[in-house]
Short mmCIF file of C-alpha atoms in Angstrom, two decimals:
data_model
loop_
_atom_site.label_atom_id
_atom_site.label_comp_id
_atom_site.label_asym_id
_atom_site.label_seq_id
_atom_site.Cartn_x
_atom_site.Cartn_y
_atom_site.Cartn_z
CA MET A 1 56.42 264.36 3.22
CA PRO A 2 55.57 262.39 0.05
CA GLU A 3 55.70 258.82 0.05
CA ILE A 4 56.54 255.90 -1.68
CA GLN A 5 56.02 251.96 -1.58
CA LEU A 6 59.24 249.63 -2.61
CA LEU A 7 58.70 247.03 -4.91
CA ASN A 8 59.87 243.38 -3.22
CA ASP A 9 61.95 240.67 -4.74
CA ALA A 10 58.48 238.87 -6.37
CA GLY A 11 57.20 242.15 -7.58
CA TYR A 12 60.54 243.32 -9.12
CA ASN A 13 60.45 239.82 -11.15
CA ALA A 14 57.08 240.44 -12.39
CA LEU A 15 59.09 243.80 -14.12
CA LEU A 16 61.57 241.77 -15.47
CA THR A 17 58.66 238.94 -17.46
CA LEU A 18 57.23 241.72 -18.59
CA ALA A 19 60.15 243.23 -19.80
CA GLU A 20 61.02 240.35 -21.87
CA SER A 21 57.02 239.25 -23.32
CA GLU A 22 56.63 243.05 -23.73
CA PRO A 23 58.79 246.19 -24.17
CA ARG A 24 56.08 248.37 -24.98
CA LEU A 25 54.28 248.36 -21.97
CA PHE A 26 57.46 250.55 -19.82
CA ILE A 27 57.95 253.02 -22.20
CA GLN A 28 54.26 253.67 -23.51
CA GLY A 29 53.91 256.54 -20.11
CA ASP A 30 51.47 254.70 -18.59
CA PRO A 31 51.90 253.54 -14.46
CA ASP A 32 48.64 251.88 -13.86
CA GLU A 33 48.69 249.85 -16.55
CA LEU A 34 52.14 248.71 -16.30
CA ARG A 35 51.37 248.30 -12.43
CA GLN A 36 48.31 246.52 -13.08
CA ARG A 37 50.03 244.07 -15.53
CA MET A 38 53.00 243.67 -12.96
CA GLU A 39 50.41 242.58 -10.41
CA GLN A 40 48.75 240.30 -12.09
CA ALA A 41 52.35 238.70 -13.34
CA GLY A 42 53.30 238.28 -9.94
CA ARG A 43 49.84 236.82 -8.83
CA GLU A 44 50.16 234.75 -11.69
CA GLU A 45 53.70 233.59 -10.47
CA HIS A 46 53.55 233.34 -6.74
CA GLY A 47 49.47 232.91 -6.56
CA PRO A 48 46.05 235.28 -5.86
CA ASP A 49 47.77 236.86 -2.13
CA ALA A 50 50.91 237.04 -3.34
CA GLU A 51 52.53 240.78 -1.74
CA LEU A 52 54.01 242.56 -4.00
CA TYR A 53 55.92 245.96 -2.32
CA GLY A 54 57.69 246.20 1.04
CA ALA A 55 59.50 249.17 2.33
CA ARG A 56 57.84 252.81 2.69
CA LEU A 57 60.05 255.43 1.64
CA ASN A 58 59.99 259.38 2.58
CA MET A 59 60.98 261.65 0.22
CA SER A 60 61.75 265.18 0.61
CA VAL A 61 60.64 266.57 -2.68
CA PRO A 62 57.80 265.04 -5.16
CA LEU A 63 59.16 263.49 -7.68
CA ALA A 64 55.91 265.03 -10.04
CA ASP A 65 58.29 268.08 -10.22
CA LEU A 66 60.20 265.96 -12.81
CA ASN A 67 57.49 264.57 -14.33
CA ARG A 68 56.09 268.33 -14.78
CA LEU A 69 59.95 268.79 -17.13
CA GLN A 70 59.15 267.39 -20.45
CA LYS A 71 62.17 268.84 -22.18
CA GLY A 72 64.13 266.37 -23.37
CA GLY A 73 67.77 265.19 -24.15
CA PRO A 74 71.46 265.33 -23.04
CA ASN A 75 70.99 268.61 -21.40
CA THR A 76 68.39 268.40 -19.22
CA ASP A 77 70.59 266.34 -17.11
CA ALA A 78 72.32 268.63 -15.27
CA MET A 79 68.77 270.22 -13.58
CA TYR A 80 67.29 267.00 -13.46
CA ALA A 81 70.05 264.97 -11.75
CA PRO A 82 69.31 268.41 -8.16
CA ILE A 83 65.68 266.69 -7.86
CA MET A 84 66.25 263.64 -7.97
CA ARG A 85 69.49 263.99 -5.31
CA SER A 86 67.29 266.11 -3.05
CA ALA A 87 64.24 264.12 -3.21
CA ILE A 88 65.87 261.05 -2.26
CA GLY A 89 68.33 262.41 0.09
CA THR A 90 71.72 261.33 0.49
CA SER A 91 72.21 257.51 1.84
CA VAL A 92 74.82 255.73 -0.90
CA VAL A 93 73.14 252.55 1.05
CA GLN A 94 70.24 253.29 -0.48
CA ALA A 95 71.09 254.38 -3.46
CA ALA A 96 72.57 251.11 -4.94
CA ASP A 97 69.19 249.26 -4.32
CA SER A 98 68.25 248.13 -7.32
CA LEU A 99 64.17 248.03 -5.93
CA LEU A 100 64.12 251.35 -5.30
CA TRP A 101 65.31 253.02 -8.76
CA ALA A 102 62.80 250.16 -10.28
CA THR A 103 60.04 251.92 -8.26
CA ILE A 104 60.82 255.37 -9.49
CA ASN A 105 61.27 254.04 -13.25
CA CYS A 106 58.50 252.93 -13.94
CA PHE A 107 55.42 253.77 -11.48
CA GLU A 108 56.80 257.52 -10.13
CA LEU A 109 58.78 258.67 -13.26
CA PRO A 110 56.43 257.39 -16.17
CA LYS A 111 56.93 259.88 -18.39
CA TYR A 112 60.78 260.56 -17.96
CA VAL A 113 62.93 257.87 -20.31
CA PRO A 114 61.05 258.16 -23.11
CA VAL A 115 61.53 262.02 -23.16
CA ARG A 116 64.57 261.83 -21.68
CA TRP A 117 65.85 259.30 -24.63
CA GLN A 118 63.39 260.88 -27.29
CA SER A 119 66.52 260.83 -29.83
CA SER A 120 66.52 256.94 -29.43
CA ASN A 121 64.01 255.00 -31.55
CA LEU A 122 61.32 254.24 -28.97
CA ASN A 123 59.23 252.19 -31.17
CA GLN A 124 62.04 249.42 -31.47
CA ALA A 125 62.04 248.94 -27.80
CA THR A 126 63.81 245.82 -26.95
CA TYR A 127 64.00 244.24 -23.24
CA ASN A 128 68.09 245.07 -23.39
CA PHE A 129 66.36 248.76 -22.90
CA VAL A 130 63.74 248.22 -21.25
CA HIS A 131 66.04 246.55 -18.89
CA ARG A 132 68.74 248.63 -18.41
CA ARG A 133 67.05 252.41 -18.09
CA TYR A 134 64.66 250.69 -15.96
CA LEU A 135 64.79 248.30 -14.20
CA GLN A 136 69.17 247.11 -13.84
CA TYR A 137 70.91 248.31 -10.76
CA SER A 138 75.08 246.87 -10.44
CA GLY A 139 77.58 248.37 -9.73
CA SER A 140 79.13 251.51 -12.26
CA ASP A 141 76.81 249.98 -14.70
CA GLY A 142 74.18 251.02 -12.93
CA ARG A 143 75.39 254.29 -12.31
CA LYS A 144 75.43 254.58 -15.44
CA TRP A 145 72.65 253.47 -17.54
CA ASN A 146 70.18 253.32 -14.66
CA ALA A 147 67.45 256.18 -15.69
CA ALA A 148 66.84 257.47 -12.38
CA ALA A 149 70.11 256.45 -10.18
CA ARG A 150 72.25 258.19 -12.96
CA LEU A 151 70.47 261.38 -12.18
CA TRP A 152 71.31 260.60 -7.87
CA TRP A 153 74.94 259.92 -8.66
CA LEU A 154 75.56 262.92 -11.74
CA GLY A 155 74.22 265.00 -7.78
CA GLU A 156 76.21 263.46 -5.98
CA MET A 157 79.21 263.91 -7.41
CA ALA A 158 79.36 266.81 -8.45
CA THR A 159 78.60 267.72 -4.53
CA ARG A 160 81.64 265.68 -3.73
CA ALA A 161 83.81 267.19 -6.14
CA ALA A 162 82.59 270.85 -5.59
CA GLU A 163 84.43 270.36 -1.78
CA HIS A 164 87.18 270.25 -2.96
CA SER A 165 87.27 272.08 -6.37
CA LYS A 166 88.39 275.64 -7.26
CA HIS A 167 85.16 275.64 -9.60
CA SER A 168 81.17 275.84 -8.31
CA GLN A 169 79.31 272.96 -7.95
CA ASP A 170 76.75 274.21 -10.58
CA ASP A 171 80.03 274.22 -13.52
CA LEU A 172 80.72 270.74 -12.03
CA LEU A 173 77.38 269.14 -12.46
CA ALA A 174 77.59 270.98 -15.73
CA GLU A 175 80.56 270.39 -17.47
CA MET A 176 80.04 266.16 -15.68
CA ALA A 177 76.64 266.33 -17.29
CA ARG A 178 78.07 267.22 -21.02
CA ASN A 179 81.08 265.25 -20.83
CA VAL A 180 80.68 262.01 -20.87
CA ASN A 181 83.34 260.28 -21.79
CA LEU A 182 85.28 261.77 -19.08
CA TYR A 183 82.30 261.50 -15.96
CA HIS A 184 81.69 257.51 -17.34
CA GLN A 185 85.36 256.78 -16.57
CA THR A 186 85.58 258.46 -12.86
CA ILE A 187 82.68 256.59 -12.04
CA ASP A 188 83.93 253.41 -13.37
CA ARG A 189 87.24 253.49 -10.86
CA THR A 190 86.45 253.54 -7.52
CA PHE A 191 89.78 254.81 -6.53
CA LEU A 192 88.25 258.22 -7.98
CA SER A 193 84.49 258.30 -7.72
CA SER A 194 85.59 257.68 -3.76
CA ASN A 195 88.01 260.32 -3.22
CA PRO A 196 86.91 263.68 -3.62
CA ARG A 197 89.54 265.62 -3.21
CA LEU A 198 91.30 263.21 -6.52
CA LEU A 199 87.76 263.97 -8.49
CA ALA A 200 88.10 267.54 -8.16
CA ALA A 201 91.90 267.30 -8.97
CA VAL A 202 90.74 265.21 -12.29
CA TRP A 203 87.39 268.43 -13.00
CA ASP A 204 89.67 271.45 -12.27
CA VAL A 205 92.13 270.36 -15.02
CA PHE A 206 89.30 269.19 -16.95
CA LEU A 207 87.71 272.93 -16.75
CA ASP A 208 91.38 274.84 -16.70
CA GLY A 209 92.28 274.88 -20.49
CA ASN A 210 92.88 270.62 -20.69
CA GLU A 211 89.45 270.40 -23.10
CA HIS A 212 90.82 267.20 -25.16
CA LEU A 213 90.27 264.94 -22.45
CA ARG A 214 86.74 265.00 -23.48
CA THR A 215 87.34 262.68 -25.93
CA THR A 216 87.45 258.45 -25.28
CA LYS A 217 90.52 257.86 -26.44
CA ASP A 218 92.61 261.05 -24.03
CA ALA A 219 90.07 260.64 -21.01
CA ASN A 220 91.39 256.29 -20.84
CA GLU A 221 94.70 257.94 -20.78
CA LEU A 222 94.47 259.40 -17.99
CA MET A 223 92.62 256.75 -15.87
CA THR A 224 95.00 254.74 -17.17
CA ALA A 225 98.27 256.75 -15.85
CA LEU A 226 96.16 257.73 -13.22
CA ASN A 227 95.83 253.73 -12.23
CA LEU A 228 99.35 253.21 -12.79
CA ARG A 229 100.57 255.66 -9.72
CA ALA A 230 97.00 254.24 -7.80
CA ALA A 231 98.88 251.00 -7.58
CA THR A 232 102.71 253.29 -5.79
CA LEU A 233 100.89 255.99 -4.35
CA SER A 234 98.52 256.30 -1.77
CA PHE A 235 96.11 259.01 -3.07
CA ASP A 236 93.60 258.97 0.74
CA PHE A 237 96.95 260.79 2.10
CA LEU A 238 97.46 263.07 -1.25
CA ASP A 239 95.74 266.74 -0.24
CA TYR A 240 93.99 268.54 -3.16
CA ASP A 241 97.07 270.64 -4.35
CA GLU A 242 99.38 267.24 -4.36
CA LEU A 243 96.32 264.91 -6.20
CA ARG A 244 96.77 267.74 -8.88
CA ALA A 245 100.19 268.00 -9.20
CA VAL A 246 99.48 263.75 -9.91
CA VAL A 247 96.52 264.46 -12.57
CA GLU A 248 98.82 267.13 -13.98
CA GLU A 249 101.75 264.72 -15.06
CA ALA A 250 99.34 261.43 -15.52
CA LYS A 251 97.36 263.83 -18.24
CA PRO A 252 97.90 262.92 -21.95
CA LYS A 253 98.89 265.90 -24.02
CA LYS A 254 97.10 267.67 -26.49
CA GLU A 255 97.70 267.18 -29.86
CA PRO A 256 98.93 269.68 -32.08
#
């Protein structure tokens, strides 16, 4: 079983220092050089005997499989998400660990970010880009922007919805990956992302002839309407059919 050793707080802070001064180190895809520079920065900050690593983590499948998949762009998300979820497992607590994701992004998947965001001007790498994609993990922003974490959550959300959906997990995964406006809305709202029946209802309504919900405007209107209903309805006690009816009523109408 493959194993990785996670950074500790001192190692993570050393990477933050490097992200501010030399963001190009991250996107050049050389994990050995990045690790060497991180360890140097950590020793300079905390002394020559500083410990920069912490817990060890067993993975179910090697992340090397992701390094071998060199197709880039948004269309690859549905392909990579199940691999990430299988490798890390299904613990939501573990998936909220910024040290885990920083370790994976920086040292286990050195080629992934440059390939996935190949359309970005990586020659103009900035601290904000590196911080968002490699290091930061906080709430829904981490689930949307952290490179490795967003793959895990994409697989997790499709799995949750598939338990109650009338569509297959593969179809749900593909649609969530393709329709970022609507998917990010579901990630942002706890009352929805934590309720698999409601999650399934939203995506089933979308897949059953309501493609207008992919737009920012209509996705926002739907979520605003559901948020208002959440103030007076206890979604947790409604079954799928009842939630489906709520979503159908809440959805904005198609413009002619």
